Amino acid sequence: MAFAKPGKYASKLIDKKVLVLGGTSGLGFAVAEAAWEFGAKVTISGSRQPKVDHKLSEMKSNNPAGDVSKLQGFACDLGNKETLEGNLKSLFDQATDSGTTKLDHIVFSAGDAPPMKPLAEVDVAYLHAAGLVRLAAPFIIGKLCAAHGYLKSSASSSITFTSGVSESKPGAGQSSMLAAFGGIEVFTRGLAVDLAPVRVNCVAPGGVDTELSQAFGGESLLNHFRERSTTKTVGKPEDVAEAYLYSMRDQFVTGTVIESNGGGLLV
């Protein structure tokens, strides 16, 4: 019995080369799984190779029918300012076979959990450290794409960054962290102009139950988001991943912040 070929909508990601930074946990892992399920050639990256290998095995186990030849992963440490650019360049070289092939999509969902500091205790060193992964790394990604052409120069190609609901609706005590990395949404719009016709967007999730949210505040934080939503729920990675898929597949969306927050801006 012959199986029907995917239609024009389901086939949009087939054989597209997708690099997911932060692809070993939370939203990034869900995006990687979804893109692979839709036929993309997926490269995931995380800070440690053993975890990358473990997550590749998990993806294969979750989808036994998947084409394992379309799946690979490499470690890339984003937490050291002295090696950040070199590490990212090495990752892009690995993902593109030293530039002999080009990426179609880049998704950046990597994050860390810098300690919350009262505003009165914040200094410049804290701002630099807190913004390294979430703001400096995206900037270097844009620079490398501009300088080395790792991404196809087409409206069919995209970069999708990640921000959060706090950028639009900050809570008490968050100003120091927002100063460190809250500029990602503005940077998204600027990069969409500089890298055109490549599309650049940003997904702004609300409270999502991930490893990172557990590190930041666990159930108390998730309950905070749950009560401050219209759905009275928190997001699941497999649901919010749809926002990233939309960013990749809609060739007319660029310079846009895509929100998925359960109505968190309405309450």
Coordinates of N, CA and C in Angstrom, one line a residue, residues 21 85 88-89 92 106 108 135-151 159-161 184 187-188 190-192 194-196 198-200:
L21 N 19.9 25.9 18.6 CA 20.8 26.2 19.7 C 20.0 26.2 20.9
E85 N 32.6 33.6 20.5 CA 32.6 33.7 19.0 C 33.2 32.5 18.3
L88 N 30.9 29.4 18.6 CA 29.8 29.5 17.6 C 30.3 29.3 16.2
K89 N 31.4 29.8 15.8 CA 31.9 29.6 14.5 C 32.2 28.1 14.2
F92 N 28.9 26.4 13.6 CA 28.3 26.7 12.3 C 29.1 25.9 11.2
I106 N 17.7 28.9 11.5 CA 18.4 28.9 12.8 C 17.4 29.2 13.9
F108 N 17.2 29.9 18.1 CA 18.0 30.1 19.3 C 17.1 30.2 20.5
L135 N 21.8 37.6 24.9 CA 21.9 38.8 24.0 C 23.2 38.8 23.2
A136 N 24.4 38.5 23.9 CA 25.6 38.6 23.2 C 25.7 37.4 22.1
A137 N 25.2 36.2 22.5 CA 25.3 35.1 21.6 C 24.4 35.3 20.4
P138 N 23.2 35.8 20.5 CA 22.4 36.1 19.3 C 23.1 37.1 18.4
F139 N 23.7 38.1 19.0 CA 24.4 39.1 18.2 C 25.5 38.5 17.4
I140 N 26.3 37.6 18.0 CA 27.4 36.9 17.3 C 26.8 36.0 16.2
I141 N 25.7 35.4 16.4 CA 25.1 34.6 15.4 C 24.8 35.5 14.2
G142 N 24.2 36.6 14.4 CA 23.9 37.6 13.3 C 25.2 38.0 12.6
K143 N 26.2 38.2 13.4 CA 27.5 38.6 12.8 C 28.1 37.5 11.9
L144 N 28.0 36.3 12.4 CA 28.6 35.2 11.6 C 27.8 34.9 10.3
C145 N 26.5 35.1 10.4 CA 25.7 34.9 9.2 C 26.0 35.9 8.2
A146 N 26.2 37.2 8.6 CA 26.5 38.3 7.7 C 27.9 38.1 7.1
A147 N 28.9 37.7 7.9 CA 30.3 37.6 7.5 C 30.6 36.4 6.7
H148 N 30.0 35.2 7.0 CA 30.4 34.0 6.4 C 29.3 33.3 5.6
G149 N 28.1 33.8 5.5 CA 27.1 33.3 4.7 C 26.7 31.9 5.0
Y150 N 26.6 31.6 6.3 CA 26.2 30.2 6.7 C 24.7 29.9 6.4
L151 N 23.9 31.0 6.2 CA 22.5 30.9 6.0 C 22.1 31.3 4.5
I159 N 15.9 33.2 11.0 CA 16.5 33.1 12.3 C 15.3 33.4 13.3
T160 N 15.2 32.6 14.3 CA 14.2 32.8 15.3 C 14.8 32.8 16.7
F161 N 14.8 34.0 17.4 CA 15.3 34.1 18.7 C 14.2 33.9 19.7
I184 N 16.7 41.9 23.1 CA 16.7 40.9 22.0 C 15.5 41.2 21.0
F187 N 16.7 44.0 18.9 CA 17.8 43.5 18.0 C 17.2 42.7 16.9
T188 N 16.1 41.9 17.2 CA 15.5 41.1 16.1 C 15.0 42.0 15.0
G190 N 16.1 45.0 14.1 CA 17.3 45.6 13.4 C 18.0 44.5 12.5
L191 N 18.1 43.3 13.0 CA 18.8 42.3 12.3 C 17.9 41.9 11.0
A192 N 16.6 41.9 11.2 CA 15.7 41.6 10.0 C 16.0 42.6 8.9
D194 N 19.1 44.2 8.5 CA 20.5 44.0 8.1 C 20.7 42.8 7.3
L195 N 19.9 41.7 7.6 CA 20.1 40.4 6.9 C 19.1 40.2 5.8
A196 N 18.2 41.1 5.5 CA 17.2 40.9 4.5 C 17.9 40.5 3.2
V198 N 16.8 37.5 4.3 CA 16.6 36.5 5.4 C 15.6 37.1 6.4
R199 N 14.7 36.3 6.9 CA 13.7 36.7 7.9 C 14.2 36.5 9.3
V200 N 14.0 37.4 10.2 CA 14.4 37.3 11.6 C 13.2 37.6 12.5

